[in-house]
Amino acid sequence: MTATDTAPTATDTRFRADHLALLESHAIFVLREVASESERPVLLFSGGKDSAVLLHLAVKAFRPGRFPFPVLHIDTGHNFPEVLAFRDARVAELGEELLVARVQDSIDRGRVADPGPGRSRNRLQAVTLLDAITEHRFDAAIGGARRDEDKARAKERVLSFRDTFGQWDPKRQRPELWRLYQGRVLPGEHVRAFPLSDWTELDVWRYIEREGIELPSIYFSHRRPVLERDGMLLAVSEWVQPSPAETVEVASVRFRTVGDATCTGAVRSEARTVEAVIAEIAASRTSERGATRADDRFSESAMEDRKREGYF
Amino acid sequence: MAPLATPGASSPSETTSADLLRFAAIGSVDDGKSTLIGRLLLDTRQLFDDQLEAVAAASRRRGGPALDLSFVTDGLRAEREQGITIDVAYRYAATMTRKFIIADCPGHVQYTANMATGASTADLALVVVDVTTGLREQARRHACIAALLGVDQMVVAANKMDLVAWRAGPYERVRAEMETLARRLGIGACTVVPVSALHGDNVVVPSSAAADYYDGPTVLEALESARAGSWSAAQGAHAGTAARLPVQWVLRTGTGRAYAGIVDGGPLRVGDPVVVLPAGLATTVTAVRTYDGPIAEAPVGISVSVELADDLDVGRGDMIAAEQDPPQVTGDLEATVCWFGATPLCSGDRFRVKHTTRVGPARVVEVRSRLDVHDLSLAPASELADNEIGVIRLATGTRLAVDPYRANRVTGSLVLIDEATHATVGACMVGPPSIGPLGLAG
């Protein structure tokens, strides 16, 4: 029964208010509200599919004008080269301003401890992000998080308040009625804005298909050396090297999410097109984060704890 | 106030989507709401193996049944520890015919603001009632708040039928109770389904256990056939409004300016005569566009930009409305308020208000009455405490283009913002409480 509604085609649905059109319109609405009501908004861009969709929606919301905010990448230093290439090409093509805040700089300045070579820097990103927000005095950070990703995210508002420490307090969220999004904050506070809140993984892929949105090549099946660790398939890289007990194989894989390369798992796949990926996801029995994020696999509160600390 | 029934106002139902239903799941603590949502997600195969494994692991740790479906929806640490729901959790499901956005709402009175958050955009309320206890206080209160917020369809899961051996009596008692409540609340469509969320009977999979006295739909079938896309439209039998476009953003095009926002009330077409409010300037729509190109008509709920025949001063916070049926422009409102502030709401209190895309100062001229959600009566009052609902008169420092809430949820709603903290402390609906077939007198 899952997700088999009739696939819309580009021509007959644009003016039919089907569910993708409504999700798109709502996301554009949120982007325009945040851009209007916040003094210094910023759009967070990871190079992943959700942020590629966000950029596409920003184009629809603000062209022929320029974006009313810069684009910020929190760089863990553990990147897939394909994703960095995609980031730079996409931002250059749009002619928008790109800011990069590096976790390595936070480590060098002693803000966070280096977890060591090959260890995930995922959690450290929160500090780098909050420092960038403070430095640039951003009062709104727009991100591509979705409520279907995790049970803590499922509880979060579209505009989610952060105190002067960057903390999310799930027991004290602002009421958020109708479409009256309210992002006013005091100096030092900010909101996170999530225009894709009500989108599911499948909605994102259907939208990518409908709109012809370009993605980093690692989202599609390719052959690369991988090793299995903690039940996940990790790409062999500068930061992920086999221990004596681990064996490297060359496999056909794709990624369902893009994050710190040390904790982002691949899935075995032959899907080389968006259409093939959608077919695989519709039949998948594993959630997006369960399949591919080592950091969420150990505790039922992992995401809630990271969010309290200021994570995306 | 503008008249409630406006001749000639177009119905948005032809242009809103039928394949997206937003509903709020409500009910008293322990009636099995979380289990019902878990069951709905499980049996429509929305849950992935790793999520099921996490639920099974949580069930084992707490020594309950092998697969306690209530753990599917309770997300926060405090919620799991206390076994309650504190805030709305949003869930998603899709079937062959529809996508569902489920706002799983908390039950306790102190979390009314969160419940209202979930219900404010709902097309329908899914109410879970334990047949062994019947309708209880919390669920009654929630159904009342949902109705007040404009929800005019209800599907009731008469739950735990397995505990009463599927006898007709307990089901009929709940059905009678809920149909009476629906009538009093002015909820036109009310379907009461006998279910066992624990065993999955009549939620997604039909059950023959109640065949002797029930031949209606399963919960899922009722949700699939409900009217969708109505949240921003008029309530029930009330007439809606014609097109309204609150201006969000001004796009500078090569040839001039285009005014961007979401159209509500009714579709906006090229050639339509319109007025720009609050100024009251008359003009005509010369173009309607999305980013992808020009269209002849902007459907309800869709982000568009429009161009106007005359070069007028139009900016964010202004409203472009159909000339035939414009909203009322006023700085003096009667409104029903749900108050969420830590200290009581009193006359003289000052706020910032946000109405559509316009933000400005406002003052409470008078607190008039308090709504008793038990008997739906209004009693004179001079202040409202946290989580209370009442009627106030509000003076706004900027004139607003408003419709009665029951005619248009978008142009009839505003929020009160604390001037010191910027927190959202109240939710206002223009007009007296719109509960019951005719509403209550203010």
PDB file of N, CA and C in Angstrom, chain B residues 25-72:
ATOM      1  N   ALA B  25      -5.184  13.665  15.642  1.00  0.00           N
ATOM      2  CA  ALA B  25      -5.586  12.529  16.462  1.00  0.00           C
ATOM      3  C   ALA B  25      -5.678  12.994  17.904  1.00  0.00           C
ATOM      4  N   ILE B  26      -6.869  12.823  18.491  1.00  0.00           N
ATOM      5  CA  ILE B  26      -7.071  13.321  19.848  1.00  0.00           C
ATOM      6  C   ILE B  26      -7.749  12.251  20.704  1.00  0.00           C
ATOM      7  N   GLY B  27      -7.661  12.415  22.016  1.00  0.00           N
ATOM      8  CA  GLY B  27      -8.298  11.470  22.922  1.00  0.00           C
ATOM      9  C   GLY B  27      -7.733  11.615  24.313  1.00  0.00           C
ATOM     10  N   SER B  28      -8.410  11.003  25.295  1.00  0.00           N
ATOM     11  CA  SER B  28      -7.935  11.067  26.672  1.00  0.00           C
ATOM     12  C   SER B  28      -6.748  10.127  26.849  1.00  0.00           C
ATOM     13  N   VAL B  29      -5.937  10.437  27.837  1.00  0.00           N
ATOM     14  CA  VAL B  29      -4.805   9.574  28.171  1.00  0.00           C
ATOM     15  C   VAL B  29      -5.327   8.158  28.442  1.00  0.00           C
ATOM     16  N   ASP B  30      -4.641   7.173  27.953  1.00  0.00           N
ATOM     17  CA  ASP B  30      -4.955   5.755  28.184  1.00  0.00           C
ATOM     18  C   ASP B  30      -6.120   5.221  27.346  1.00  0.00           C
ATOM     19  N   ASP B  31      -6.683   6.029  26.476  1.00  0.00           N
ATOM     20  CA  ASP B  31      -7.740   5.493  25.622  1.00  0.00           C
ATOM     21  C   ASP B  31      -7.161   4.732  24.434  1.00  0.00           C
ATOM     22  N   GLY B  32      -5.833   4.825  24.263  1.00  0.00           N
ATOM     23  CA  GLY B  32      -5.194   4.022  23.220  1.00  0.00           C
ATOM     24  C   GLY B  32      -4.911   4.777  21.934  1.00  0.00           C
ATOM     25  N   LYS B  33      -4.773   6.087  22.035  1.00  0.00           N
ATOM     26  CA  LYS B  33      -4.525   6.883  20.830  1.00  0.00           C
ATOM     27  C   LYS B  33      -3.189   6.525  20.179  1.00  0.00           C
ATOM     28  N   SER B  34      -2.145   6.451  21.020  1.00  0.00           N
ATOM     29  CA  SER B  34      -0.829   6.132  20.460  1.00  0.00           C
ATOM     30  C   SER B  34      -0.831   4.750  19.818  1.00  0.00           C
ATOM     31  N   THR B  35      -1.498   3.822  20.472  1.00  0.00           N
ATOM     32  CA  THR B  35      -1.568   2.468  19.915  1.00  0.00           C
ATOM     33  C   THR B  35      -2.330   2.478  18.586  1.00  0.00           C
ATOM     34  N   LEU B  36      -3.393   3.265  18.512  1.00  0.00           N
ATOM     35  CA  LEU B  36      -4.168   3.331  17.268  1.00  0.00           C
ATOM     36  C   LEU B  36      -3.337   3.912  16.125  1.00  0.00           C
ATOM     37  N   ILE B  37      -2.605   4.983  16.416  1.00  0.00           N
ATOM     38  CA  ILE B  37      -1.750   5.574  15.372  1.00  0.00           C
ATOM     39  C   ILE B  37      -0.674   4.568  14.972  1.00  0.00           C
ATOM     40  N   GLY B  38      -0.070   3.924  15.985  1.00  0.00           N
ATOM     41  CA  GLY B  38       0.940   2.905  15.695  1.00  0.00           C
ATOM     42  C   GLY B  38       0.370   1.806  14.808  1.00  0.00           C
ATOM     43  N   ARG B  39      -0.851   1.395  15.120  1.00  0.00           N
ATOM     44  CA  ARG B  39      -1.517   0.340  14.338  1.00  0.00           C
ATOM     45  C   ARG B  39      -1.785   0.802  12.905  1.00  0.00           C
ATOM     46  N   LEU B  40      -2.249   2.037  12.788  1.00  0.00           N
ATOM     47  CA  LEU B  40      -2.541   2.598  11.461  1.00  0.00           C
ATOM     48  C   LEU B  40      -1.264   2.628  10.609  1.00  0.00           C
ATOM     49  N   LEU B  41      -0.155   3.031  11.225  1.00  0.00           N
ATOM     50  CA  LEU B  41       1.111   3.095  10.489  1.00  0.00           C
ATOM     51  C   LEU B  41       1.623   1.690  10.168  1.00  0.00           C
ATOM     52  N   LEU B  42       1.494   0.789  11.146  1.00  0.00           N
ATOM     53  CA  LEU B  42       1.986  -0.583  10.937  1.00  0.00           C
ATOM     54  C   LEU B  42       1.217  -1.266   9.804  1.00  0.00           C
ATOM     55  N   ASP B  43      -0.098  -1.175   9.866  1.00  0.00           N
ATOM     56  CA  ASP B  43      -0.913  -1.927   8.911  1.00  0.00           C
ATOM     57  C   ASP B  43      -1.007  -1.272   7.537  1.00  0.00           C
ATOM     58  N   THR B  44      -0.601  -0.003   7.427  1.00  0.00           N
ATOM     59  CA  THR B  44      -0.477   0.574   6.081  1.00  0.00           C
ATOM     60  C   THR B  44       0.985   0.503   5.633  1.00  0.00           C
ATOM     61  N   ARG B  45       1.782  -0.235   6.378  1.00  0.00           N
ATOM     62  CA  ARG B  45       3.177  -0.513   6.059  1.00  0.00           C
ATOM     63  C   ARG B  45       4.014   0.755   5.924  1.00  0.00           C
ATOM     64  N   GLN B  46       3.829   1.667   6.868  1.00  0.00           N
ATOM     65  CA  GLN B  46       4.652   2.882   6.878  1.00  0.00           C
ATOM     66  C   GLN B  46       5.896   2.689   7.725  1.00  0.00           C
ATOM     67  N   LEU B  47       5.914   1.629   8.527  1.00  0.00           N
ATOM     68  CA  LEU B  47       7.022   1.454   9.461  1.00  0.00           C
ATOM     69  C   LEU B  47       8.091   0.559   8.855  1.00  0.00           C
ATOM     70  N   PHE B  48       9.317   0.986   9.001  1.00  0.00           N
ATOM     71  CA  PHE B  48      10.436   0.216   8.471  1.00  0.00           C
ATOM     72  C   PHE B  48      10.907  -0.798   9.510  1.00  0.00           C
ATOM     73  N   ASP B  49      11.625  -1.785   9.040  1.00  0.00           N
ATOM     74  CA  ASP B  49      12.070  -2.859   9.928  1.00  0.00           C
ATOM     75  C   ASP B  49      12.892  -2.333  11.102  1.00  0.00           C
ATOM     76  N   ASP B  50      13.782  -1.363  10.841  1.00  0.00           N
ATOM     77  CA  ASP B  50      14.613  -0.872  11.944  1.00  0.00           C
ATOM     78  C   ASP B  50      13.781  -0.096  12.958  1.00  0.00           C
ATOM     79  N   GLN B  51      12.716   0.574  12.490  1.00  0.00           N
ATOM     80  CA  GLN B  51      11.833   1.275  13.425  1.00  0.00           C
ATOM     81  C   GLN B  51      11.050   0.271  14.266  1.00  0.00           C
ATOM     82  N   LEU B  52      10.599  -0.813  13.630  1.00  0.00           N
ATOM     83  CA  LEU B  52       9.883  -1.856  14.356  1.00  0.00           C
ATOM     84  C   LEU B  52      10.791  -2.519  15.384  1.00  0.00           C
ATOM     85  N   GLU B  53      12.034  -2.731  14.983  1.00  0.00           N
ATOM     86  CA  GLU B  53      12.995  -3.340  15.907  1.00  0.00           C
ATOM     87  C   GLU B  53      13.210  -2.427  17.121  1.00  0.00           C
ATOM     88  N   ALA B  54      13.271  -1.110  16.877  1.00  0.00           N
ATOM     89  CA  ALA B  54      13.440  -0.162  17.986  1.00  0.00           C
ATOM     90  C   ALA B  54      12.226  -0.206  18.914  1.00  0.00           C
ATOM     91  N   VAL B  55      11.022  -0.317  18.331  1.00  0.00           N
ATOM     92  CA  VAL B  55       9.806  -0.406  19.142  1.00  0.00           C
ATOM     93  C   VAL B  55       9.814  -1.705  19.953  1.00  0.00           C
ATOM     94  N   ALA B  56      10.219  -2.793  19.322  1.00  0.00           N
ATOM     95  CA  ALA B  56      10.284  -4.077  20.022  1.00  0.00           C
ATOM     96  C   ALA B  56      11.290  -4.013  21.167  1.00  0.00           C
ATOM     97  N   ALA B  57      12.428  -3.365  20.909  1.00  0.00           N
ATOM     98  CA  ALA B  57      13.457  -3.257  21.951  1.00  0.00           C
ATOM     99  C   ALA B  57      12.948  -2.431  23.123  1.00  0.00           C
ATOM    100  N   ALA B  58      12.259  -1.299  22.803  1.00  0.00           N
ATOM    101  CA  ALA B  58      11.708  -0.448  23.861  1.00  0.00           C
ATOM    102  C   ALA B  58      10.652  -1.221  24.649  1.00  0.00           C
ATOM    103  N   SER B  59       9.837  -2.029  23.950  1.00  0.00           N
ATOM    104  CA  SER B  59       8.805  -2.816  24.623  1.00  0.00           C
ATOM    105  C   SER B  59       9.439  -3.813  25.588  1.00  0.00           C
ATOM    106  N   ARG B  60      10.514  -4.466  25.137  1.00  0.00           N
ATOM    107  CA  ARG B  60      11.192  -5.454  25.983  1.00  0.00           C
ATOM    108  C   ARG B  60      11.754  -4.800  27.241  1.00  0.00           C
ATOM    109  N   ARG B  61      12.371  -3.614  27.035  1.00  0.00           N
ATOM    110  CA  ARG B  61      12.997  -2.938  28.178  1.00  0.00           C
ATOM    111  C   ARG B  61      11.979  -2.569  29.241  1.00  0.00           C
ATOM    112  N   ARG B  62      10.771  -2.260  28.804  1.00  0.00           N
ATOM    113  CA  ARG B  62       9.772  -1.842  29.772  1.00  0.00           C
ATOM    114  C   ARG B  62       8.861  -2.992  30.186  1.00  0.00           C
ATOM    115  N   GLY B  63       9.200  -4.173  29.765  1.00  0.00           N
ATOM    116  CA  GLY B  63       8.500  -5.372  30.233  1.00  0.00           C
ATOM    117  C   GLY B  63       7.054  -5.485  29.792  1.00  0.00           C
ATOM    118  N   GLY B  64       6.677  -4.791  28.737  1.00  0.00           N
ATOM    119  CA  GLY B  64       5.299  -4.841  28.258  1.00  0.00           C
ATOM    120  C   GLY B  64       5.115  -5.936  27.225  1.00  0.00           C
ATOM    121  N   PRO B  65       4.097  -5.785  26.384  1.00  0.00           N
ATOM    122  CA  PRO B  65       3.874  -6.766  25.324  1.00  0.00           C
ATOM    123  C   PRO B  65       5.035  -6.766  24.314  1.00  0.00           C
ATOM    124  N   ALA B  66       5.083  -7.794  23.501  1.00  0.00           N
ATOM    125  CA  ALA B  66       6.207  -7.968  22.583  1.00  0.00           C
ATOM    126  C   ALA B  66       6.381  -6.754  21.675  1.00  0.00           C
ATOM    127  N   LEU B  67       5.264  -6.224  21.195  1.00  0.00           N
ATOM    128  CA  LEU B  67       5.350  -5.063  20.312  1.00  0.00           C
ATOM    129  C   LEU B  67       4.318  -4.050  20.798  1.00  0.00           C
ATOM    130  N   ASP B  68       4.744  -3.152  21.685  1.00  0.00           N
ATOM    131  CA  ASP B  68       3.847  -2.129  22.206  1.00  0.00           C
ATOM    132  C   ASP B  68       3.816  -0.976  21.212  1.00  0.00           C
ATOM    133  N   LEU B  69       2.730  -0.931  20.429  1.00  0.00           N
ATOM    134  CA  LEU B  69       2.670   0.026  19.320  1.00  0.00           C
ATOM    135  C   LEU B  69       2.639   1.471  19.784  1.00  0.00           C
ATOM    136  N   SER B  70       2.346   1.700  21.072  1.00  0.00           N
ATOM    137  CA  SER B  70       2.312   3.089  21.524  1.00  0.00           C
ATOM    138  C   SER B  70       3.704   3.716  21.474  1.00  0.00           C
ATOM    139  N   PHE B  71       4.755   2.869  21.463  1.00  0.00           N
ATOM    140  CA  PHE B  71       6.113   3.425  21.393  1.00  0.00           C
ATOM    141  C   PHE B  71       6.453   3.963  20.001  1.00  0.00           C
ATOM    142  N   VAL B  72       5.633   3.668  19.026  1.00  0.00           N
ATOM    143  CA  VAL B  72       5.898   4.180  17.680  1.00  0.00           C
ATOM    144  C   VAL B  72       5.833   5.703  17.685  1.00  0.00           C
TER     145      VAL B  72
END
